[in-house]
Amino acid sequence: MFNAISSQASKLINLTRKSQNQSKTKIITVTSGKGGVGKSTFTANISYLLSKRGYKIAIIDADIGLANMQVLFDMKPKLTLFDYIEGRNTITEVISETKFANISLVAGKSGYQYAHIKNSLVLTRIVEDIKALNKYDLVLIDTGAGLNNYVQEFLSVSNNILALTTTDPSALTDVYALMKMLSVEKEKLLLCFNHTQNYKIGETIANSLVNLAKKNRLNTNFMVKYIGNVSTSANISTTSRLRKIFAHEFANDDITKQLQKAIDSILNNIK
Ligand SMILES: Nc1ncnc2c1ncn2[C@@H]1O[C@H](COP(=O)(O)OP(=O)(O)O)[C@@H](O)[C@H]1O
Ligand SMILES: [Mg+2]
């Protein structure tokens, strides 16, 4: 499936290579396999911190099961990704400004039936359309749980893939499945641990995943790059419930420092 989507996507990408080459925009797809690990929270917070560093950010909320980015940013956009997918609106019409300078959002919609649009490569097109605007430095795509067709399409079209996971065995199993799938076609996976008390624990588990990949002879050109850890904090869930961004409210917190460290590593490892 991934292969099929990839080959179709690469045809489309070849067609649009000109616009892509001229675009400064880098794409990062944030994924996990398992749901509820903190992807949306992480994406919103690193977007905020990147915007404070002067990067122009667009977020695409691509979680079809539970689109909550507009809740985290406390906004109610009239148009969503699905107005674009269904051909009613252009890319510029479905991009909304958040209350933060330098962060825009293509909001999602919960419960959308992706089955209607499969094989259309419309998700590839939205990424190409955003690149062609040449307005954003980074586009962060927040995907939902699982590795269904639409998540695979966003993985296929993105040069940079970041997996956020917990150290929970079922979450790690899902990340390993993701590694196996990506190792066929991609060069690298950025790996970040959430709900993980210190950097070292994440590093040790990341190394175990790499060793498992070696043992199972996954493609040796495929690299897993550990980028850091985020501890558990009640303040994260509280700020989310209050529709506020944690890193904005707690700029000097240790967890904000962990997020900054992860961002340094992300910026050093994307293309
Ligand atoms: N590091 C953390 N510490 C405490 N709570 C967190 C942390 N990261 C995420 N959460 C909470 O976990 C829940 C799920 O997070 P969310 O970002 O929606 O996950 P996902 O997008 O992976 O489904 C939310 O209530 C969020 O506030
Ligand atoms: Mg989410």
PDB file of C-alpha atoms and ligand atoms in Angstrom:
ATOM      1  CA  MET A   1       0.000   0.000   0.000  1.00  0.00           C
ATOM      2  CA  PHE A   2       2.735   2.379   1.060  1.00  0.00           C
ATOM      3  CA  ASN A   3       4.613   1.436  -2.113  1.00  0.00           C
ATOM      4  CA  ALA A   4       1.569   2.000  -4.291  1.00  0.00           C
ATOM      5  CA  ILE A   5       0.882   5.382  -2.756  1.00  0.00           C
ATOM      6  CA  SER A   6       4.536   6.243  -2.906  1.00  0.00           C
ATOM      7  CA  SER A   7       4.876   5.562  -6.590  1.00  0.00           C
ATOM      8  CA  GLN A   8       1.755   7.569  -7.399  1.00  0.00           C
ATOM      9  CA  ALA A   9       2.888  10.329  -5.095  1.00  0.00           C
ATOM     10  CA  SER A  10       6.349  10.446  -6.601  1.00  0.00           C
ATOM     11  CA  LYS A  11       4.827  10.863 -10.074  1.00  0.00           C
ATOM     12  CA  LEU A  12       2.858  13.821  -8.816  1.00  0.00           C
ATOM     13  CA  ILE A  13       5.899  15.161  -7.022  1.00  0.00           C
ATOM     14  CA  ASN A  14       7.932  14.902 -10.231  1.00  0.00           C
ATOM     15  CA  LEU A  15       5.292  16.906 -12.026  1.00  0.00           C
ATOM     16  CA  THR A  16       5.549  19.621  -9.437  1.00  0.00           C
ATOM     17  CA  ARG A  17       9.299  19.385  -8.942  1.00  0.00           C
ATOM     18  CA  LYS A  18       9.784  22.874 -10.280  1.00  0.00           C
ATOM     19  CA  SER A  19       7.613  24.481  -7.625  1.00  0.00           C
ATOM     20  CA  GLN A  20       9.079  22.214  -4.966  1.00  0.00           C
ATOM     21  CA  ASN A  21      12.653  23.105  -5.791  1.00  0.00           C
ATOM     22  CA  GLN A  22      11.883  26.776  -5.595  1.00  0.00           C
ATOM     23  CA  SER A  23      10.040  26.480  -2.310  1.00  0.00           C
ATOM     24  CA  LYS A  24      11.747  27.156   0.999  1.00  0.00           C
ATOM     25  CA  THR A  25       9.050  25.185   2.825  1.00  0.00           C
ATOM     26  CA  LYS A  26      10.035  22.035   4.709  1.00  0.00           C
ATOM     27  CA  ILE A  27       7.447  19.454   5.658  1.00  0.00           C
ATOM     28  CA  ILE A  28       7.445  17.485   8.911  1.00  0.00           C
ATOM     29  CA  THR A  29       4.874  14.753   9.408  1.00  0.00           C
ATOM     30  CA  VAL A  30       4.262  13.931  13.073  1.00  0.00           C
ATOM     31  CA  THR A  31       3.018  10.419  13.625  1.00  0.00           C
ATOM     32  CA  SER A  32       3.063   7.647  16.216  1.00  0.00           C
ATOM     33  CA  GLY A  33       1.041   4.609  15.389  1.00  0.00           C
ATOM     34  CA  LYS A  34      -0.665   4.604  18.765  1.00  0.00           C
ATOM     35  CA  GLY A  35      -3.265   7.257  19.645  1.00  0.00           C
ATOM     36  CA  GLY A  36      -3.285   9.421  22.759  1.00  0.00           C
ATOM     37  CA  VAL A  37       0.513   9.570  23.106  1.00  0.00           C
ATOM     38  CA  GLY A  38       0.575  13.381  22.895  1.00  0.00           C
ATOM     39  CA  LYS A  39       1.177  14.123  19.184  1.00  0.00           C
ATOM     40  CA  SER A  40      -1.175  17.077  18.926  1.00  0.00           C
ATOM     41  CA  THR A  41       0.037  18.609  22.177  1.00  0.00           C
ATOM     42  CA  PHE A  42       3.661  18.185  21.080  1.00  0.00           C
ATOM     43  CA  THR A  43       2.967  19.564  17.590  1.00  0.00           C
ATOM     44  CA  ALA A  44       1.162  22.627  18.970  1.00  0.00           C
ATOM     45  CA  ASN A  45       3.917  23.341  21.483  1.00  0.00           C
ATOM     46  CA  ILE A  46       6.888  22.934  19.162  1.00  0.00           C
ATOM     47  CA  SER A  47       5.041  25.025  16.567  1.00  0.00           C
ATOM     48  CA  TYR A  48       4.661  27.783  19.122  1.00  0.00           C
ATOM     49  CA  LEU A  49       8.345  27.632  20.141  1.00  0.00           C
ATOM     50  CA  LEU A  50       9.483  27.531  16.502  1.00  0.00           C
ATOM     51  CA  SER A  51       7.319  30.564  15.755  1.00  0.00           C
ATOM     52  CA  LYS A  52       8.997  32.401  18.642  1.00  0.00           C
ATOM     53  CA  ARG A  53      12.329  31.654  16.990  1.00  0.00           C
ATOM     54  CA  GLY A  54      11.032  33.472  13.923  1.00  0.00           C
ATOM     55  CA  TYR A  55       9.975  30.526  11.766  1.00  0.00           C
ATOM     56  CA  LYS A  56       6.742  30.866   9.826  1.00  0.00           C
ATOM     57  CA  ILE A  57       4.688  27.781  10.622  1.00  0.00           C
ATOM     58  CA  ALA A  58       1.627  26.163   9.109  1.00  0.00           C
ATOM     59  CA  ILE A  59       0.023  23.233  10.902  1.00  0.00           C
ATOM     60  CA  ILE A  60      -2.224  20.788   9.083  1.00  0.00           C
ATOM     61  CA  ASP A  61      -4.557  18.957  11.436  1.00  0.00           C
ATOM     62  CA  ALA A  62      -4.809  15.646   9.653  1.00  0.00           C
ATOM     63  CA  ASP A  63      -6.250  13.618  12.503  1.00  0.00           C
ATOM     64  CA  ILE A  64      -9.499  12.397  11.086  1.00  0.00           C
ATOM     65  CA  GLY A  65     -10.578  10.565  14.233  1.00  0.00           C
ATOM     66  CA  LEU A  66     -10.027  13.418  16.640  1.00  0.00           C
ATOM     67  CA  ALA A  67      -9.160  16.753  15.091  1.00  0.00           C
ATOM     68  CA  ASN A  68      -8.327  18.901  18.097  1.00  0.00           C
ATOM     69  CA  MET A  69      -5.760  21.436  16.942  1.00  0.00           C
ATOM     70  CA  GLN A  70      -8.357  24.210  16.771  1.00  0.00           C
ATOM     71  CA  VAL A  71      -9.262  23.422  20.375  1.00  0.00           C
ATOM     72  CA  LEU A  72      -5.622  23.660  21.480  1.00  0.00           C
ATOM     73  CA  PHE A  73      -5.349  27.033  19.714  1.00  0.00           C
ATOM     74  CA  ASP A  74      -8.788  28.087  20.995  1.00  0.00           C
ATOM     75  CA  MET A  75     -10.246  28.934  17.624  1.00  0.00           C
ATOM     76  CA  LYS A  76     -13.243  27.967  15.517  1.00  0.00           C
ATOM     77  CA  PRO A  77     -12.246  28.157  11.874  1.00  0.00           C
ATOM     78  CA  LYS A  78     -15.173  28.145   9.440  1.00  0.00           C
ATOM     79  CA  LEU A  79     -13.290  26.208   6.791  1.00  0.00           C
ATOM     80  CA  THR A  80     -11.317  22.999   7.245  1.00  0.00           C
ATOM     81  CA  LEU A  81      -9.003  20.661   5.382  1.00  0.00           C
ATOM     82  CA  PHE A  82     -12.121  18.906   4.103  1.00  0.00           C
ATOM     83  CA  ASP A  83     -13.449  21.960   2.291  1.00  0.00           C
ATOM     84  CA  TYR A  84     -10.199  21.765   0.328  1.00  0.00           C
ATOM     85  CA  ILE A  85     -10.394  17.981  -0.109  1.00  0.00           C
ATOM     86  CA  GLU A  86     -13.934  18.213  -1.435  1.00  0.00           C
ATOM     87  CA  GLY A  87     -12.909  20.910  -3.869  1.00  0.00           C
ATOM     88  CA  ARG A  88     -15.004  23.734  -2.468  1.00  0.00           C
ATOM     89  CA  ASN A  89     -12.138  25.943  -1.366  1.00  0.00           C
ATOM     90  CA  THR A  90      -8.561  26.754  -2.267  1.00  0.00           C
ATOM     91  CA  ILE A  91      -5.579  26.273  -0.005  1.00  0.00           C
ATOM     92  CA  THR A  92      -5.412  29.945   0.958  1.00  0.00           C
ATOM     93  CA  GLU A  93      -9.084  29.905   1.917  1.00  0.00           C
ATOM     94  CA  VAL A  94      -8.694  26.974   4.313  1.00  0.00           C
ATOM     95  CA  ILE A  95      -5.641  28.364   6.101  1.00  0.00           C
ATOM     96  CA  SER A  96      -6.653  30.267   9.247  1.00  0.00           C
ATOM     97  CA  GLU A  97      -4.504  32.549  11.353  1.00  0.00           C
ATOM     98  CA  THR A  98      -4.063  31.552  14.986  1.00  0.00           C
ATOM     99  CA  LYS A  99      -3.789  34.174  17.715  1.00  0.00           C
ATOM    100  CA  PHE A 100       0.012  33.729  17.601  1.00  0.00           C
ATOM    101  CA  ALA A 101       2.090  35.573  15.032  1.00  0.00           C
ATOM    102  CA  ASN A 102       3.728  33.200  12.528  1.00  0.00           C
ATOM    103  CA  ILE A 103       1.418  30.217  13.159  1.00  0.00           C
ATOM    104  CA  SER A 104      -1.353  29.344  10.721  1.00  0.00           C
ATOM    105  CA  LEU A 105      -3.653  26.341  10.852  1.00  0.00           C
ATOM    106  CA  VAL A 106      -5.450  24.181   8.360  1.00  0.00           C
ATOM    107  CA  ALA A 107      -8.032  22.830  10.766  1.00  0.00           C
ATOM    108  CA  GLY A 108      -9.346  19.296  10.645  1.00  0.00           C
ATOM    109  CA  LYS A 109     -12.748  17.822  11.188  1.00  0.00           C
ATOM    110  CA  SER A 110     -13.494  14.815  13.381  1.00  0.00           C
ATOM    111  CA  GLY A 111     -15.249  11.802  11.975  1.00  0.00           C
ATOM    112  CA  TYR A 112     -14.634  12.523   8.288  1.00  0.00           C
ATOM    113  CA  GLN A 113     -15.008   9.484   6.046  1.00  0.00           C
ATOM    114  CA  TYR A 114     -11.657   9.267   4.319  1.00  0.00           C
ATOM    115  CA  ALA A 115     -12.946   6.350   2.219  1.00  0.00           C
ATOM    116  CA  HIS A 116     -14.561   8.935  -0.091  1.00  0.00           C
ATOM    117  CA  ILE A 117     -11.242  10.360  -1.154  1.00  0.00           C
ATOM    118  CA  LYS A 118      -8.826   7.477  -1.174  1.00  0.00           C
ATOM    119  CA  ASN A 119      -6.461   7.173  -4.134  1.00  0.00           C
ATOM    120  CA  SER A 120      -7.118  10.730  -5.208  1.00  0.00           C
ATOM    121  CA  LEU A 121      -3.729  11.970  -3.939  1.00  0.00           C
ATOM    122  CA  VAL A 122      -5.493  15.063  -2.720  1.00  0.00           C
ATOM    123  CA  LEU A 123      -3.383  15.029   0.429  1.00  0.00           C
ATOM    124  CA  THR A 124      -0.239  15.074  -1.674  1.00  0.00           C
ATOM    125  CA  ARG A 125      -1.685  18.015  -3.573  1.00  0.00           C
ATOM    126  CA  ILE A 126      -2.415  20.035  -0.452  1.00  0.00           C
ATOM    127  CA  VAL A 127       1.214  19.682   0.598  1.00  0.00           C
ATOM    128  CA  GLU A 128       2.371  20.762  -2.861  1.00  0.00           C
ATOM    129  CA  ASP A 129      -0.060  23.698  -2.808  1.00  0.00           C
ATOM    130  CA  ILE A 130       1.261  24.899   0.545  1.00  0.00           C
ATOM    131  CA  LYS A 131       4.838  24.579  -0.697  1.00  0.00           C
ATOM    132  CA  ALA A 132       3.965  26.535  -3.814  1.00  0.00           C
ATOM    133  CA  LEU A 133       2.762  29.454  -1.655  1.00  0.00           C
ATOM    134  CA  ASN A 134       6.394  29.679  -0.519  1.00  0.00           C
ATOM    135  CA  LYS A 135       5.195  31.522   2.535  1.00  0.00           C
ATOM    136  CA  TYR A 136       5.983  29.074   5.326  1.00  0.00           C
ATOM    137  CA  ASP A 137       9.325  27.835   6.589  1.00  0.00           C
ATOM    138  CA  LEU A 138       7.833  24.703   8.102  1.00  0.00           C
ATOM    139  CA  VAL A 139       4.608  22.780   7.672  1.00  0.00           C
ATOM    140  CA  LEU A 140       3.827  20.399  10.519  1.00  0.00           C
ATOM    141  CA  ILE A 141       1.306  17.704   9.729  1.00  0.00           C
ATOM    142  CA  ASP A 142      -0.360  16.249  12.816  1.00  0.00           C
ATOM    143  CA  THR A 143      -1.662  12.811  11.882  1.00  0.00           C
ATOM    144  CA  GLY A 144      -4.070  10.551  13.711  1.00  0.00           C
ATOM    145  CA  ALA A 145      -3.508   7.122  15.179  1.00  0.00           C
ATOM    146  CA  GLY A 146      -2.739   4.120  13.017  1.00  0.00           C
ATOM    147  CA  LEU A 147      -1.121   3.681   9.649  1.00  0.00           C
ATOM    148  CA  ASN A 148      -4.167   3.945   7.426  1.00  0.00           C
ATOM    149  CA  ASN A 149      -4.113   5.141   3.815  1.00  0.00           C
ATOM    150  CA  TYR A 150      -4.264   8.810   4.537  1.00  0.00           C
ATOM    151  CA  VAL A 151      -1.507   8.681   7.182  1.00  0.00           C
ATOM    152  CA  GLN A 152       0.600   6.720   4.692  1.00  0.00           C
ATOM    153  CA  GLU A 153       0.026   9.360   2.043  1.00  0.00           C
ATOM    154  CA  PHE A 154       1.225  12.110   4.375  1.00  0.00           C
ATOM    155  CA  LEU A 155       4.259   9.985   5.259  1.00  0.00           C
ATOM    156  CA  SER A 156       4.958   9.352   1.624  1.00  0.00           C
ATOM    157  CA  VAL A 157       4.890  13.008   0.636  1.00  0.00           C
ATOM    158  CA  SER A 158       7.053  14.187   3.512  1.00  0.00           C
ATOM    159  CA  ASN A 159      10.855  14.275   3.604  1.00  0.00           C
ATOM    160  CA  ASN A 160      10.856  14.490   7.380  1.00  0.00           C
ATOM    161  CA  ILE A 161       8.982  12.129   9.648  1.00  0.00           C
ATOM    162  CA  LEU A 162       8.869  12.486  13.379  1.00  0.00           C
ATOM    163  CA  ALA A 163       7.452   9.734  15.571  1.00  0.00           C
ATOM    164  CA  LEU A 164       6.312  10.679  19.024  1.00  0.00           C
ATOM    165  CA  THR A 165       5.835   7.748  21.345  1.00  0.00           C
ATOM    166  CA  THR A 166       5.675   6.735  24.957  1.00  0.00           C
ATOM    167  CA  THR A 167       7.782   3.915  26.359  1.00  0.00           C
ATOM    168  CA  ASP A 168       4.648   1.826  26.738  1.00  0.00           C
ATOM    169  CA  PRO A 169       5.230  -1.617  25.100  1.00  0.00           C
ATOM    170  CA  SER A 170       2.200  -1.280  22.811  1.00  0.00           C
ATOM    171  CA  ALA A 171       3.334   2.187  21.677  1.00  0.00           C
ATOM    172  CA  LEU A 172       6.844   0.842  21.013  1.00  0.00           C
ATOM    173  CA  THR A 173       5.410  -2.054  19.012  1.00  0.00           C
ATOM    174  CA  ASP A 174       3.572   0.466  16.850  1.00  0.00           C
ATOM    175  CA  VAL A 175       6.723   2.548  16.394  1.00  0.00           C
ATOM    176  CA  TYR A 176       8.654  -0.520  15.331  1.00  0.00           C
ATOM    177  CA  ALA A 177       5.949  -1.323  12.761  1.00  0.00           C
ATOM    178  CA  LEU A 178       6.333   2.262  11.504  1.00  0.00           C
ATOM    179  CA  MET A 179      10.130   1.826  11.299  1.00  0.00           C
ATOM    180  CA  LYS A 180       9.704  -1.360   9.283  1.00  0.00           C
ATOM    181  CA  MET A 181       7.394   0.337   6.836  1.00  0.00           C
ATOM    182  CA  LEU A 182       9.488   3.497   6.467  1.00  0.00           C
ATOM    183  CA  SER A 183      12.793   1.651   6.149  1.00  0.00           C
ATOM    184  CA  VAL A 184      11.818   0.510   2.657  1.00  0.00           C
ATOM    185  CA  GLU A 185      11.724   4.010   1.196  1.00  0.00           C
ATOM    186  CA  LYS A 186      12.849   6.623   3.670  1.00  0.00           C
ATOM    187  CA  GLU A 187      16.285   7.579   4.948  1.00  0.00           C
ATOM    188  CA  LYS A 188      15.463   8.601   8.446  1.00  0.00           C
ATOM    189  CA  LEU A 189      12.955   8.655  11.291  1.00  0.00           C
ATOM    190  CA  LEU A 190      13.181  11.266  14.031  1.00  0.00           C
ATOM    191  CA  LEU A 191      12.110   9.747  17.330  1.00  0.00           C
ATOM    192  CA  CYS A 192      10.916  11.619  20.408  1.00  0.00           C
ATOM    193  CA  PHE A 193       9.605  10.183  23.676  1.00  0.00           C
ATOM    194  CA  ASN A 194       6.698  11.709  25.570  1.00  0.00           C
ATOM    195  CA  HIS A 195       5.873  11.008  29.226  1.00  0.00           C
ATOM    196  CA  THR A 196       9.531  10.041  29.677  1.00  0.00           C
ATOM    197  CA  GLN A 197      11.307  11.421  32.687  1.00  0.00           C
ATOM    198  CA  ASN A 198      14.800  11.929  31.350  1.00  0.00           C
ATOM    199  CA  TYR A 199      16.813  12.107  28.149  1.00  0.00           C
ATOM    200  CA  LYS A 200      18.869   9.006  28.938  1.00  0.00           C
ATOM    201  CA  ILE A 201      15.854   6.665  29.262  1.00  0.00           C
ATOM    202  CA  GLY A 202      14.654   7.741  25.820  1.00  0.00           C
ATOM    203  CA  GLU A 203      18.123   7.294  24.379  1.00  0.00           C
ATOM    204  CA  THR A 204      18.435   3.760  25.801  1.00  0.00           C
ATOM    205  CA  ILE A 205      15.071   2.708  24.362  1.00  0.00           C
ATOM    206  CA  ALA A 206      15.836   4.351  21.025  1.00  0.00           C
ATOM    207  CA  ASN A 207      19.062   2.314  20.906  1.00  0.00           C
ATOM    208  CA  SER A 208      17.126  -0.896  21.638  1.00  0.00           C
ATOM    209  CA  LEU A 209      14.832  -0.155  18.688  1.00  0.00           C
ATOM    210  CA  VAL A 210      17.855   0.438  16.471  1.00  0.00           C
ATOM    211  CA  ASN A 211      19.396  -2.855  17.634  1.00  0.00           C
ATOM    212  CA  LEU A 212      16.162  -4.686  16.952  1.00  0.00           C
ATOM    213  CA  ALA A 213      16.131  -3.199  13.456  1.00  0.00           C
ATOM    214  CA  LYS A 214      19.691  -4.451  12.918  1.00  0.00           C
ATOM    215  CA  LYS A 215      18.835  -7.899  14.212  1.00  0.00           C
ATOM    216  CA  ASN A 216      15.844  -8.104  11.893  1.00  0.00           C
ATOM    217  CA  ARG A 217      17.954  -6.781   9.000  1.00  0.00           C
ATOM    218  CA  LEU A 218      15.908  -3.696   8.208  1.00  0.00           C
ATOM    219  CA  ASN A 219      17.462  -1.607   5.450  1.00  0.00           C
ATOM    220  CA  THR A 220      20.851  -0.467   6.765  1.00  0.00           C
ATOM    221  CA  ASN A 221      20.551   2.906   5.010  1.00  0.00           C
ATOM    222  CA  PHE A 222      17.572   3.733   7.213  1.00  0.00           C
ATOM    223  CA  MET A 223      18.471   5.716  10.308  1.00  0.00           C
ATOM    224  CA  VAL A 224      16.588   6.341  13.546  1.00  0.00           C
ATOM    225  CA  LYS A 225      17.601   9.654  15.062  1.00  0.00           C
ATOM    226  CA  TYR A 226      16.680  10.130  18.703  1.00  0.00           C
ATOM    227  CA  ILE A 227      15.762  13.778  19.281  1.00  0.00           C
ATOM    228  CA  GLY A 228      14.748  13.927  22.926  1.00  0.00           C
ATOM    229  CA  ASN A 229      12.203  13.408  25.655  1.00  0.00           C
ATOM    230  CA  VAL A 230       9.274  15.248  27.203  1.00  0.00           C
ATOM    231  CA  SER A 231       8.346  14.529  30.825  1.00  0.00           C
ATOM    232  CA  THR A 232       4.827  14.171  32.143  1.00  0.00           C
ATOM    233  CA  SER A 233       3.382  17.325  33.654  1.00  0.00           C
ATOM    234  CA  ALA A 234      -0.055  18.078  35.024  1.00  0.00           C
ATOM    235  CA  ASN A 235       0.444  21.613  33.704  1.00  0.00           C
ATOM    236  CA  ILE A 236       0.423  20.270  30.141  1.00  0.00           C
ATOM    237  CA  SER A 237      -3.000  18.686  30.453  1.00  0.00           C
ATOM    238  CA  THR A 238      -4.341  21.647  32.439  1.00  0.00           C
ATOM    239  CA  THR A 239      -3.227  24.237  29.898  1.00  0.00           C
ATOM    240  CA  SER A 240      -4.675  22.089  27.081  1.00  0.00           C
ATOM    241  CA  ARG A 241      -8.015  21.909  28.886  1.00  0.00           C
ATOM    242  CA  LEU A 242      -7.963  25.690  29.248  1.00  0.00           C
ATOM    243  CA  ARG A 243      -7.245  25.967  25.500  1.00  0.00           C
ATOM    244  CA  LYS A 244      -3.861  27.482  26.123  1.00  0.00           C
ATOM    245  CA  ILE A 245      -0.443  26.527  24.822  1.00  0.00           C
ATOM    246  CA  PHE A 246       1.751  25.118  27.590  1.00  0.00           C
ATOM    247  CA  ALA A 247       5.059  26.507  26.258  1.00  0.00           C
ATOM    248  CA  HIS A 248       3.502  29.980  26.078  1.00  0.00           C
ATOM    249  CA  GLU A 249       2.171  29.845  29.638  1.00  0.00           C
ATOM    250  CA  PHE A 250       5.249  28.121  31.109  1.00  0.00           C
ATOM    251  CA  ALA A 251       8.080  29.600  29.073  1.00  0.00           C
ATOM    252  CA  ASN A 252      10.767  28.817  31.679  1.00  0.00           C
ATOM    253  CA  ASP A 253       9.573  25.391  32.751  1.00  0.00           C
ATOM    254  CA  ASP A 254      11.959  22.424  32.515  1.00  0.00           C
ATOM    255  CA  ILE A 255       9.577  20.752  30.073  1.00  0.00           C
ATOM    256  CA  THR A 256       9.694  23.799  27.804  1.00  0.00           C
ATOM    257  CA  LYS A 257      13.486  23.404  27.911  1.00  0.00           C
ATOM    258  CA  GLN A 258      13.097  19.749  26.886  1.00  0.00           C
ATOM    259  CA  LEU A 259      10.932  20.887  23.981  1.00  0.00           C
ATOM    260  CA  GLN A 260      13.547  23.476  22.974  1.00  0.00           C
ATOM    261  CA  LYS A 261      16.231  20.795  22.998  1.00  0.00           C
ATOM    262  CA  ALA A 262      14.076  18.558  20.798  1.00  0.00           C
ATOM    263  CA  ILE A 263      13.577  21.506  18.412  1.00  0.00           C
ATOM    264  CA  ASP A 264      17.353  22.067  18.154  1.00  0.00           C
ATOM    265  CA  SER A 265      17.737  18.451  17.134  1.00  0.00           C
ATOM    266  CA  ILE A 266      14.789  18.595  14.699  1.00  0.00           C
ATOM    267  CA  LEU A 267      16.241  21.665  12.986  1.00  0.00           C
ATOM    268  CA  ASN A 268      19.596  19.899  12.632  1.00  0.00           C
ATOM    269  CA  ASN A 269      18.039  16.822  11.082  1.00  0.00           C
ATOM    270  CA  ILE A 270      15.442  17.970   8.563  1.00  0.00           C
ATOM    271  CA  LYS A 271      15.795  18.710   4.912  1.00  0.00           C
TER     272      LYS A 271
HETATM  273  N1  LIG B   1       3.862  15.345  28.551  1.00  0.00           N
HETATM  274  C1  LIG B   1       2.592  15.323  28.940  1.00  0.00           C
HETATM  275  N2  LIG B   1       2.258  15.399  30.254  1.00  0.00           N
HETATM  276  C2  LIG B   1       0.970  15.373  30.643  1.00  0.00           C
HETATM  277  N3  LIG B   1      -0.084  15.271  29.815  1.00  0.00           N
HETATM  278  C3  LIG B   1       0.184  15.204  28.493  1.00  0.00           C
HETATM  279  C4  LIG B   1       1.512  15.234  27.972  1.00  0.00           C
HETATM  280  N4  LIG B   1       1.449  15.152  26.631  1.00  0.00           N
HETATM  281  C5  LIG B   1       0.136  15.063  26.308  1.00  0.00           C
HETATM  282  N5  LIG B   1      -0.627  15.090  27.420  1.00  0.00           N
HETATM  283  C6  LIG B   1      -2.095  14.958  27.496  1.00  0.00           C
HETATM  284  O1  LIG B   1      -2.437  13.696  26.937  1.00  0.00           O
HETATM  285  C7  LIG B   1      -3.688  13.758  26.258  1.00  0.00           C
HETATM  286  C8  LIG B   1      -3.534  13.261  24.825  1.00  0.00           C
HETATM  287  O2  LIG B   1      -2.696  14.156  24.131  1.00  0.00           O
HETATM  288  P1  LIG B   1      -2.878  14.454  22.582  1.00  0.00           P
HETATM  289  O3  LIG B   1      -1.847  15.450  22.223  1.00  0.00           O
HETATM  290  O4  LIG B   1      -4.293  14.771  22.245  1.00  0.00           O
HETATM  291  O5  LIG B   1      -2.501  13.013  21.984  1.00  0.00           O
HETATM  292  P2  LIG B   1      -2.590  12.471  20.475  1.00  0.00           P
HETATM  293  O6  LIG B   1      -2.627  13.655  19.565  1.00  0.00           O
HETATM  294  O7  LIG B   1      -1.363  11.633  20.278  1.00  0.00           O
HETATM  295  O8  LIG B   1      -3.830  11.648  20.404  1.00  0.00           O
HETATM  296  C9  LIG B   1      -4.135  15.219  26.358  1.00  0.00           C
HETATM  297  O9  LIG B   1      -5.047  15.336  27.418  1.00  0.00           O
HETATM  298  C10 LIG B   1      -2.849  15.983  26.672  1.00  0.00           C
HETATM  299  O10 LIG B   1      -3.099  17.172  27.414  1.00  0.00           O
HETATM  300 MG    MG B   2      -4.006  14.188  18.116  1.00  0.00          MG
END
